[in-house]
Tab-separated table of C-alpha atoms in Angstrom:
chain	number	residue	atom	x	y	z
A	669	UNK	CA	-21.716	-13.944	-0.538
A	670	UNK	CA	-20.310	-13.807	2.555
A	671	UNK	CA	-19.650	-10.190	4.518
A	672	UNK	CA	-15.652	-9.267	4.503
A	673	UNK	CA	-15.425	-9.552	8.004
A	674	UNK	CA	-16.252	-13.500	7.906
A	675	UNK	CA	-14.078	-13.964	5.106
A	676	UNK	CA	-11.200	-12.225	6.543
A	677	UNK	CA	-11.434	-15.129	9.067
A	678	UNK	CA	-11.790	-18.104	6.912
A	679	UNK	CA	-10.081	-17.096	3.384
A	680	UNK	CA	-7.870	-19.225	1.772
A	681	UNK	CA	-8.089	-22.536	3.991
A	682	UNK	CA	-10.342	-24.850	5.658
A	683	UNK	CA	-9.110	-27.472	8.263
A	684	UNK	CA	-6.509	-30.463	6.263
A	685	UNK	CA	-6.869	-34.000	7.158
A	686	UNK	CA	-5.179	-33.624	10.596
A	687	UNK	CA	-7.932	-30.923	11.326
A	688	UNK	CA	-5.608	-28.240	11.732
A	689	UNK	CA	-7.623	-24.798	12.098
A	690	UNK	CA	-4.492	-22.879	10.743
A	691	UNK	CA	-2.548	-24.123	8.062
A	692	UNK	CA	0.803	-25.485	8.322
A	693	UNK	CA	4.236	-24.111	7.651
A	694	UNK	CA	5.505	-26.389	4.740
A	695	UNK	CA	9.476	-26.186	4.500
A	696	UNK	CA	10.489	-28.250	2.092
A	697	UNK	CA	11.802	-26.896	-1.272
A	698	UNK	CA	11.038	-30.136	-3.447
A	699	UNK	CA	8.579	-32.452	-4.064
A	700	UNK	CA	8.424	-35.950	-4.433
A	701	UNK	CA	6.989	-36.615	-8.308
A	702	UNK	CA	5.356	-40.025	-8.990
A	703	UNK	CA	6.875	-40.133	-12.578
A	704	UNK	CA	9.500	-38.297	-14.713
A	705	UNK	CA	7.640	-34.895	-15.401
A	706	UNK	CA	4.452	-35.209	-13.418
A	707	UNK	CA	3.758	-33.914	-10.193
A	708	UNK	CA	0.575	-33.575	-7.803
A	709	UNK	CA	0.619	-30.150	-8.114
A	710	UNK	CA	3.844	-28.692	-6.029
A	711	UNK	CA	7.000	-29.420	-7.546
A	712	UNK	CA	9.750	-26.801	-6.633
A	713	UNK	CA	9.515	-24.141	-3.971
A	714	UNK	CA	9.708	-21.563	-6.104
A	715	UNK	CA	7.401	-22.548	-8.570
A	716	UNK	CA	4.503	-23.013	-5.746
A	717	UNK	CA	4.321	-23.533	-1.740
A	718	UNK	CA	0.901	-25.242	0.231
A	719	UNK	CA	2.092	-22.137	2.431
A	720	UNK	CA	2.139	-19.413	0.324
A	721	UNK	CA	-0.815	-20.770	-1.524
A	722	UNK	CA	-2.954	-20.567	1.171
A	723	UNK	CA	-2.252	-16.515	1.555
A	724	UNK	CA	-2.654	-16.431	-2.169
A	725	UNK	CA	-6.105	-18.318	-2.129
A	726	UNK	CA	-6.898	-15.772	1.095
A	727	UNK	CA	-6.021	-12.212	-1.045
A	728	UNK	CA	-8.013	-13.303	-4.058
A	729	UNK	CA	-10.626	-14.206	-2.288
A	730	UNK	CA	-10.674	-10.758	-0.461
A	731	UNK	CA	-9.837	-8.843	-3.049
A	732	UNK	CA	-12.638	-10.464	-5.582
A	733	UNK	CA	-9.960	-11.324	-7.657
A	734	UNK	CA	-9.098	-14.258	-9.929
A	735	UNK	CA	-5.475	-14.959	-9.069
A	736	UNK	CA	-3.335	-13.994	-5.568
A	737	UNK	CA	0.211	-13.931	-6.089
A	738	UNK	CA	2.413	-13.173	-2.980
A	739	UNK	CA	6.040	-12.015	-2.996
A	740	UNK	CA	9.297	-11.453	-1.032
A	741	UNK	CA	8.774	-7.850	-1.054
A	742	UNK	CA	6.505	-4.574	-2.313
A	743	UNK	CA	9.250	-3.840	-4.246
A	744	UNK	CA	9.235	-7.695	-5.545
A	745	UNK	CA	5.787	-7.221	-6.756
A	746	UNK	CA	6.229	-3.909	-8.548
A	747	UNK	CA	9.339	-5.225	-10.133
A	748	UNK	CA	7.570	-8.719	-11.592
A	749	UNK	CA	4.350	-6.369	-13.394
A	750	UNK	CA	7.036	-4.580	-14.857
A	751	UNK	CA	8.033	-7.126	-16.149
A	752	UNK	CA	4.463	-7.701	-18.409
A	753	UNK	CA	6.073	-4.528	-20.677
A	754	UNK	CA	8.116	-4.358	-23.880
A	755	UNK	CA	11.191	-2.508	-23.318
A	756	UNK	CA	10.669	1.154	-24.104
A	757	UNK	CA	6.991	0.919	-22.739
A	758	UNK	CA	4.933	4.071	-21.615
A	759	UNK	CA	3.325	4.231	-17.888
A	760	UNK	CA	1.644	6.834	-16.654
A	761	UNK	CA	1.641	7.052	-13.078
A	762	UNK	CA	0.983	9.903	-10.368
A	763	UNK	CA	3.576	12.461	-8.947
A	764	UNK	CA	2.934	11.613	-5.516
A	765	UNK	CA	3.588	8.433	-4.919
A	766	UNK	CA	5.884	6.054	-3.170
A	767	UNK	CA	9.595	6.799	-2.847
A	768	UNK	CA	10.060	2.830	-3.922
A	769	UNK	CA	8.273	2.904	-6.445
A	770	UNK	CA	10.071	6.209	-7.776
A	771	UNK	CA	13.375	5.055	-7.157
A	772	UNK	CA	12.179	1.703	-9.636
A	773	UNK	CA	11.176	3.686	-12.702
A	774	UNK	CA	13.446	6.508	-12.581
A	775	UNK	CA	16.776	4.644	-11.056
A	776	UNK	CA	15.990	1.098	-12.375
A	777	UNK	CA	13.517	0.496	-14.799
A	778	UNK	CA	14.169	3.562	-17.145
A	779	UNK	CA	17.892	2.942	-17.384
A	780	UNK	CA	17.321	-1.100	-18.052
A	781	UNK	CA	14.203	-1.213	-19.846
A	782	UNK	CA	13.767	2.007	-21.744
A	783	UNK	CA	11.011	2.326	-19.534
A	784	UNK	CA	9.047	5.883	-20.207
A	785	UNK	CA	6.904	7.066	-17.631
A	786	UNK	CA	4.875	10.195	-18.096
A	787	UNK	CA	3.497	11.752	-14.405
A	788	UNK	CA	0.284	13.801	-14.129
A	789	UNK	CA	-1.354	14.917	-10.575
A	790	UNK	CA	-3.454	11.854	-8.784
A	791	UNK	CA	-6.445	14.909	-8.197
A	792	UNK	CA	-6.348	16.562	-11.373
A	793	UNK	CA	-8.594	13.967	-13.251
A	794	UNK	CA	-8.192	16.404	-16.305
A	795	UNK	CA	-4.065	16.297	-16.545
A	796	UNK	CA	-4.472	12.125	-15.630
A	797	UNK	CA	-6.492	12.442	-18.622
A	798	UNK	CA	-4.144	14.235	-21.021
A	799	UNK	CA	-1.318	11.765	-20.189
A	800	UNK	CA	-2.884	8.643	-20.869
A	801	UNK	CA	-2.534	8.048	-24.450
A	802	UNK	CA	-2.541	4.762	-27.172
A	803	UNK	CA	0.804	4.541	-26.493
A	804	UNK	CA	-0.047	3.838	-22.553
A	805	UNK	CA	0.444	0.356	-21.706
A	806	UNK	CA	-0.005	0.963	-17.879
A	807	UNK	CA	-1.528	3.434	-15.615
A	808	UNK	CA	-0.249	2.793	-11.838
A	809	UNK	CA	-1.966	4.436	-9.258
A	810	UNK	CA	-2.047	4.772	-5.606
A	811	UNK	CA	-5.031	4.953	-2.879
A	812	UNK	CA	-4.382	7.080	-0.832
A	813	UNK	CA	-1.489	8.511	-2.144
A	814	UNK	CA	2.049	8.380	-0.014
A	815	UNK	CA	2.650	10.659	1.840
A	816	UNK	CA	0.065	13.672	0.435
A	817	UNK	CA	-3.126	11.206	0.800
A	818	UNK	CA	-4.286	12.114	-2.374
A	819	UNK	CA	-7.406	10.441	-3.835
A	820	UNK	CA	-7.491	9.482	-7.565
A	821	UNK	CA	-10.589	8.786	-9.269
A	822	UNK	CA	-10.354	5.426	-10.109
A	823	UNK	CA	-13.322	4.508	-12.029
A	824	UNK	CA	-12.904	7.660	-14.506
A	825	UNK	CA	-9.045	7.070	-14.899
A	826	UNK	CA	-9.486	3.248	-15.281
A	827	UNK	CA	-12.455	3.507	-18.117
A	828	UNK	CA	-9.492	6.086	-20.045
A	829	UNK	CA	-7.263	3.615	-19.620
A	830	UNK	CA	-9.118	0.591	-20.710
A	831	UNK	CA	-10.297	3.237	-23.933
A	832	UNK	CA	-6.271	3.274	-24.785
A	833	UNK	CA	-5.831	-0.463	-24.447
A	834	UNK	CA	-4.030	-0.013	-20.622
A	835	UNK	CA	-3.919	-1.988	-17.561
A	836	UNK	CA	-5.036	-0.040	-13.860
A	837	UNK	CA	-2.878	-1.196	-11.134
A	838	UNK	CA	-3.827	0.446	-8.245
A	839	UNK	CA	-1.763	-0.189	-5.126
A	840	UNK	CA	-4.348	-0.230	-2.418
A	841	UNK	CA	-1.610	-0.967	0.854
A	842	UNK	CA	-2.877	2.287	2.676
A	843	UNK	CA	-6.854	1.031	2.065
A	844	UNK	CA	-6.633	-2.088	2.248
A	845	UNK	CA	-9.488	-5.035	1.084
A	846	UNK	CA	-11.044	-3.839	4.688
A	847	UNK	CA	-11.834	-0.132	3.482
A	848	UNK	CA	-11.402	-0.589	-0.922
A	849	UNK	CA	-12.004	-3.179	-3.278
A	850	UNK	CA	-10.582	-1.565	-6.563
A	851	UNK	CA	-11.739	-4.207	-8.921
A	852	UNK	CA	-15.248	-2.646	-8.237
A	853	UNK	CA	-13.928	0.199	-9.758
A	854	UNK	CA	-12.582	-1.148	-12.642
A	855	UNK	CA	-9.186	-2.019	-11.762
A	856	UNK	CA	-7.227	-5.053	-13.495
A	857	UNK	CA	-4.496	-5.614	-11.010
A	858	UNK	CA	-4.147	-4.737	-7.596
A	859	UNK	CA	-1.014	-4.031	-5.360
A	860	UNK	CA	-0.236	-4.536	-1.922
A	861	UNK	CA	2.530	-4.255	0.369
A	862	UNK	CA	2.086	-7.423	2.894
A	863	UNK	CA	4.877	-5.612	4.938
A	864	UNK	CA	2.189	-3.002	6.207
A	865	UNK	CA	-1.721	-3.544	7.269
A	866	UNK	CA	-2.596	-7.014	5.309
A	867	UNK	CA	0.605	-8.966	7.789
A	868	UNK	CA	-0.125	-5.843	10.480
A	869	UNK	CA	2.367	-6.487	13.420
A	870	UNK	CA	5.561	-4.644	11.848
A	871	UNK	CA	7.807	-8.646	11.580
A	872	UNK	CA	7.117	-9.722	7.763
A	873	UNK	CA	8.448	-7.920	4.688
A	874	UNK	CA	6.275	-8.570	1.648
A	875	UNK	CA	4.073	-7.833	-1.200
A	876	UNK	CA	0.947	-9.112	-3.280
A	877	UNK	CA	-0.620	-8.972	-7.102
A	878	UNK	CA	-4.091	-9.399	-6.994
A	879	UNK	CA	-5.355	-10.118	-10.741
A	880	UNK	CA	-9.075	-10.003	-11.804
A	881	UNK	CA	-8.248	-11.654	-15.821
A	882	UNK	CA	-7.655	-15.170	-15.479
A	883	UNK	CA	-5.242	-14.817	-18.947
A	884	UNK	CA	-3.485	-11.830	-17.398
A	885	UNK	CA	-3.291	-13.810	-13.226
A	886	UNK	CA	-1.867	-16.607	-16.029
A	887	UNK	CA	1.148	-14.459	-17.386
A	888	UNK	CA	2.074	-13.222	-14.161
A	889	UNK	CA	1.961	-16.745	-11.857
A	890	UNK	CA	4.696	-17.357	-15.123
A	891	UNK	CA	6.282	-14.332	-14.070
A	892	UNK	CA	6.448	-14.987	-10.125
A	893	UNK	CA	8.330	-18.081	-11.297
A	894	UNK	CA	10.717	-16.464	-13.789
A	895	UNK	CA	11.875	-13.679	-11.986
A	896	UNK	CA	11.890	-15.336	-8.372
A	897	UNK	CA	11.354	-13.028	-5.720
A	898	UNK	CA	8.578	-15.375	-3.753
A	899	UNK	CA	6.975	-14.639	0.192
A	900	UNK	CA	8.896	-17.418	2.370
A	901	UNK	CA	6.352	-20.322	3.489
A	902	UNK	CA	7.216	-19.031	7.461
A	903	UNK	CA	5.904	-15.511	6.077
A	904	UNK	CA	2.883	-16.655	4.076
A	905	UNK	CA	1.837	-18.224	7.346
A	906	UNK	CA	2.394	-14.934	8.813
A	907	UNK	CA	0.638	-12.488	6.896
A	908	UNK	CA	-2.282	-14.944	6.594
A	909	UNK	CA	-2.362	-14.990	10.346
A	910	UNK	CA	-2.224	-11.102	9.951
A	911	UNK	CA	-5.195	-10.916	7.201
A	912	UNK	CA	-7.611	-13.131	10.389
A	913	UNK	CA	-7.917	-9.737	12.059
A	914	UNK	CA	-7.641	-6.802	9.263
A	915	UNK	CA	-11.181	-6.187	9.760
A	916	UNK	CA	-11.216	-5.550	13.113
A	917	UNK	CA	-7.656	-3.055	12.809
A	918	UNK	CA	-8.686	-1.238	10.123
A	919	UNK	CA	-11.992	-0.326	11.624
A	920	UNK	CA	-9.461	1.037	14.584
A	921	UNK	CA	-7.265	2.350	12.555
A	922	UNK	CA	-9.860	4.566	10.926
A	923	UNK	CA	-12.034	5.435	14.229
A	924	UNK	CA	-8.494	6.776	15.600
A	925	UNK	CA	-6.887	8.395	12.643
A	926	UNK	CA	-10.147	10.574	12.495
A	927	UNK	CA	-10.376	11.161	15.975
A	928	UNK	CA	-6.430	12.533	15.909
A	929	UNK	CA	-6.766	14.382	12.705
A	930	UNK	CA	-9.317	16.413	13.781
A	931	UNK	CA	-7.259	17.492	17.069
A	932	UNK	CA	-4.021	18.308	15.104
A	933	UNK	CA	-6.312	20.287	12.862
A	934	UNK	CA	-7.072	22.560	15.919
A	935	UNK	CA	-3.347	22.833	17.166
A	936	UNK	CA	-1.477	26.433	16.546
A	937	UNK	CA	1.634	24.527	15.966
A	938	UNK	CA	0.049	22.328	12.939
A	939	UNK	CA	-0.221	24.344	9.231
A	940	UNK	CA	-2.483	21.754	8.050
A	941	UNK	CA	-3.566	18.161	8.936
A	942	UNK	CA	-3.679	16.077	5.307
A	943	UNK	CA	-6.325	12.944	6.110
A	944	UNK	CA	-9.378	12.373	3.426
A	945	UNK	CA	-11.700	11.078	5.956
A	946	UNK	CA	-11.731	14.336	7.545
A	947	UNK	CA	-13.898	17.431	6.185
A	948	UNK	CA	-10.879	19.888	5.894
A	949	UNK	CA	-9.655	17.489	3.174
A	950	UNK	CA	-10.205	19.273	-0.561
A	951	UNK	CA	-11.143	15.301	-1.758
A	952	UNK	CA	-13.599	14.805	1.242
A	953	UNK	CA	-16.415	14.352	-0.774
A	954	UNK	CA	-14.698	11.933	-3.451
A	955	UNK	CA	-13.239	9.984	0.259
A	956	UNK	CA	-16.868	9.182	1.051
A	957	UNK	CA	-17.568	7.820	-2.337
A	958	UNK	CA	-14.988	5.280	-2.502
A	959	UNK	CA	-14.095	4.898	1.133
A	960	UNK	CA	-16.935	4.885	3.196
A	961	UNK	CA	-15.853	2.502	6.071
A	962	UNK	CA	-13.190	4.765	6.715
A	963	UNK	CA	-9.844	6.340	5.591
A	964	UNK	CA	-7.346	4.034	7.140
A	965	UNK	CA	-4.753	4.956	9.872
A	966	UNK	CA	-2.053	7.229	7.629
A	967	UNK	CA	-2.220	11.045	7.385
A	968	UNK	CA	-0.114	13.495	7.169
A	969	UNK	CA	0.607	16.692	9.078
A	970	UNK	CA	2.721	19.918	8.124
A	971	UNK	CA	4.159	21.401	11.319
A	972	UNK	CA	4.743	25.460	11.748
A	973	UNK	CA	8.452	24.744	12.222
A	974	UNK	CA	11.904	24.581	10.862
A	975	UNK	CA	14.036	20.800	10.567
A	976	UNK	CA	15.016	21.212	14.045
A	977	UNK	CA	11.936	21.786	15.605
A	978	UNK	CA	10.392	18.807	13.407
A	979	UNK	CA	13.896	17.127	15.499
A	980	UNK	CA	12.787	18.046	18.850
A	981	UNK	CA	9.128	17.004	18.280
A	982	UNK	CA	10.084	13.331	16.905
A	983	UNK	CA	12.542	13.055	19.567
A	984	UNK	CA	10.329	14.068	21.984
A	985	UNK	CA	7.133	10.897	21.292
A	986	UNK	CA	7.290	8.353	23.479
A	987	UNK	CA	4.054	6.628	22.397
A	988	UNK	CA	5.245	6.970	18.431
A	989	UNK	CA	7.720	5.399	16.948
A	990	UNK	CA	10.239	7.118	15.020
A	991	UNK	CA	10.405	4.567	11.990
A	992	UNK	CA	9.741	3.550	8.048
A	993	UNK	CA	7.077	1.705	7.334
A	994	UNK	CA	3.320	2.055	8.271
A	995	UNK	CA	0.374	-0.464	9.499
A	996	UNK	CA	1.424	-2.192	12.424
A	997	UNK	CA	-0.495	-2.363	15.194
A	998	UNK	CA	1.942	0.043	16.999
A	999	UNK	CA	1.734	3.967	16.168
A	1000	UNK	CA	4.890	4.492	13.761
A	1001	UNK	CA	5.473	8.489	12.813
A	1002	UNK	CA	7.872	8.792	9.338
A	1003	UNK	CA	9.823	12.396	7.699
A	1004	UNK	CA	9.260	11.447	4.345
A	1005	UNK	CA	11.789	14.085	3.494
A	1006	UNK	CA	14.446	12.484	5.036
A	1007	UNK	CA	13.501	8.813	5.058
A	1008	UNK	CA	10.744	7.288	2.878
A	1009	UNK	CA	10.884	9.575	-0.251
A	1010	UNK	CA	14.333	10.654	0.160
A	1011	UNK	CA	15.676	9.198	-2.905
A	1012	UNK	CA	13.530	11.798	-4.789
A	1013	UNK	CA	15.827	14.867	-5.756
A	1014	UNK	CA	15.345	17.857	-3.248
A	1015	UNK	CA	14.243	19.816	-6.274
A	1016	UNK	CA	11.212	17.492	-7.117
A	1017	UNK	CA	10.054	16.837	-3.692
A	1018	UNK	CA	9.688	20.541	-3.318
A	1019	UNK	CA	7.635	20.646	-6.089
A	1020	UNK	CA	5.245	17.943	-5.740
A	1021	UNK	CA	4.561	19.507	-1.638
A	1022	UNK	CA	6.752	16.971	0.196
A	1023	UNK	CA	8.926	19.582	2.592
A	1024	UNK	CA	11.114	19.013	5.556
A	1025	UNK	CA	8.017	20.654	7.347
A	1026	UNK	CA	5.862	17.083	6.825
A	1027	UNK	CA	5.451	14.344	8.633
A	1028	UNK	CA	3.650	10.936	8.083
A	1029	UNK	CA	1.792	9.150	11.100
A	1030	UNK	CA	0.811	5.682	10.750
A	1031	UNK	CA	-1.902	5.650	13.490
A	1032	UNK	CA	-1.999	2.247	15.411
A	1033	UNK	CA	-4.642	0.606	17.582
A	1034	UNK	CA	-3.743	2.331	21.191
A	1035	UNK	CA	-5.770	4.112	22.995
A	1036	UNK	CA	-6.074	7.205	20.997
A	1037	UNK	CA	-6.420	9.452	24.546
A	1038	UNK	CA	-2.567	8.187	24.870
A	1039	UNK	CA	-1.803	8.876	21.364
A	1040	UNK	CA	-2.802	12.311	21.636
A	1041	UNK	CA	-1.405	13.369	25.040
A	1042	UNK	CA	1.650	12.021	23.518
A	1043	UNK	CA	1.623	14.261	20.553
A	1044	UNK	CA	0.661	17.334	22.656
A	1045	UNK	CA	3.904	17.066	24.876
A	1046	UNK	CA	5.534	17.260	21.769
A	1047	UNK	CA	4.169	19.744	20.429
A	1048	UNK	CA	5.407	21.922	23.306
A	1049	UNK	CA	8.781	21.455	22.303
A	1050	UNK	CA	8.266	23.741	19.197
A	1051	UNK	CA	6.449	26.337	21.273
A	1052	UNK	CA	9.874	26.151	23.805
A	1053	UNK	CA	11.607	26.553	20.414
């Protein structure tokens, strides 16, 4: 077997007859069929793209998974596995977790599809536990979580699961295939958002099902089809470009999110840095276990400040960008409260620890020196305050 870092390189396509090294970008939304009904293997755009096939090929093969399945959007994704449930079907997913994804069952899902989704802490194994039931069709986690970087144990929640007769998803976007391979945990269907590390230069939105079942990859290629929302062939081509060096910014990503937790953690201005590769973190030990290459580039910080001096430090980066998203190769920083997980009712993102006082940094691959002198001018702005 070869080592990730080779595969990252080569997954998904070897040179075509012209002996082109990457493949090409194939526009065309039909295909010529040599008979009524039969085709040589592409017929409609939707239905299946040499483009996007390629990418697909690429995540399976990185993922150690039996089918790759790439769409127009994370949100796309979510919405098509969804989709595998009988209206009025129970989920059980974690109460930190993506504002998307949120928004989908509560906003969406629950009013069209009588969807019922039960929520239990991603670190408190023993409520995760008490959730999960016979009626569970679906347990949906995240790793880390967004934006508390949270670590559920997946290989004791997905053996409950697959006791009840569930499905895992995990959506590994924050970990990546670089840093987590969740099928080796027991996972049956894995989630990314292309948009962030996998495409990694912050210019293609997307998403990706990775399926280990061949029955189950089966009903949701079906799916893809049915419900429509496929990656573009000019995107597939980018976020397979993208996945040719995840190895080597992930590995970056890590070295320098580690580097800057550990100096916000010593700042009088910072309450508390939240970042599981670092030793402060309450899940340290459980970080090590299933990420031992490293934690990725996301954590989280709580500042000792009100909204306006949370203001007057984002205003005051220069090196950080004030943005959504996560996982380019630029440093991004995010207020969940008022961007990302804003959708969430004030009320409930109190509760679950999200505050105006938070902030999310997606950590990119500058120098960190430059990332850090950039944070401590800002900093002095809430000591001036």
């Amino acid at each position: 077997m070869q080592h990730r870092d080779t595969l990252f390189v080569h997954a998904g396509y070897t040179p075509d007859a012209t002996g082109a090294v990457m493949p090409p970008i194939y526009l065309s939304s039909t295909y010529a069929q040599p008979a009524p009904g039969e085709h040589t293997g592409y017929e409609y755009g939707r239905s299946g793209n040499p483009s996007r096939a390629a990418l697909e090929k690429a995540l399976a093969e990185l993922e150690g998974g039996h089918t790759g399945l790439a769409f127009a959007s994370g949100l796309g994704a979510m919405t098509t596995v969804l989709e595998l449930l009988e209206a009025g079907s129970e989920v059980v997913t974690i109460d930190d977790l993506y504002g998307g994804a949120w928004r989908l069952f509560e906003q969406v899902k629950k009013r069209s599809s009588n969807l019922n989704v039960r929520y239990a802490p991603p670190d408190d194994l023993d409520a995760i536990k008490q959730a999960i039931t016979p009626a569970t069709r679906l347990v949906w986690l995240e790793m880390p979580t967004n934006p508390l970087l949270k670590l559920p144990d997946i290989a004791e929640i997905a053996r409950i699961a697959r006791e009840n007769g569930a499905l895992t998803l995990v959506d590994a976007t924050f970990s990546t295939p670089a840093l987590l391979r969740p099928f080796e945990w027991g996972a049956d269907i894995v989630l990314h958002s292309l948009t962030k590390y996998l495409n990694g230069h912050s210019d293609v939105i997307g998403g990706a099902l990775i399926i280990k079942d061949p029955a189950l990859g089966d009903k949701l290629r079906w799916l893809q089809n049915a419900v429509g929302a496929v990656l573009s062939p000019f995107d597939s081509f980018l976020a397979l470009r993208g996945l040719r060096t995840l190895g080597l910014r992930m590995q970056r990503h890590s070295e320098s999110a580690l580097h800057i937790a550990g100096w916000l953690a010593e700042q009088p201005e910072v309450e508390n840095v939240l970042y599981p590769g670092h030793p402060s973190h309450p899940q340290h030990a459980l970080a090590k276990k299933y990420l031992p290459d490293g934690s990725g580039g996301v954590l989280s910080v709580r500042l000792r400040t009100d909204a306006e001096g949370v203001k007057r430090f984002t205003q005051a980066l220069q090196v950080f960008t004030l943005a959504e998203s996560l996982g380019g190769v630029e440093s991004l920083i995010n207020h969940p409260w008022s961007m990302t997980h804003a959708a969430i009712p004030e009320a409930l993102r109190r509760e679950k620890g999200i505050g105006p006082d938070i902030l999310r940094l997606s950590v990119g691959i500058e120098h960190p020196a430059d990332l850090i002198r950039d944070l401590a001018q800002a900093l002095k702005t809430l000591q001036a305050g």
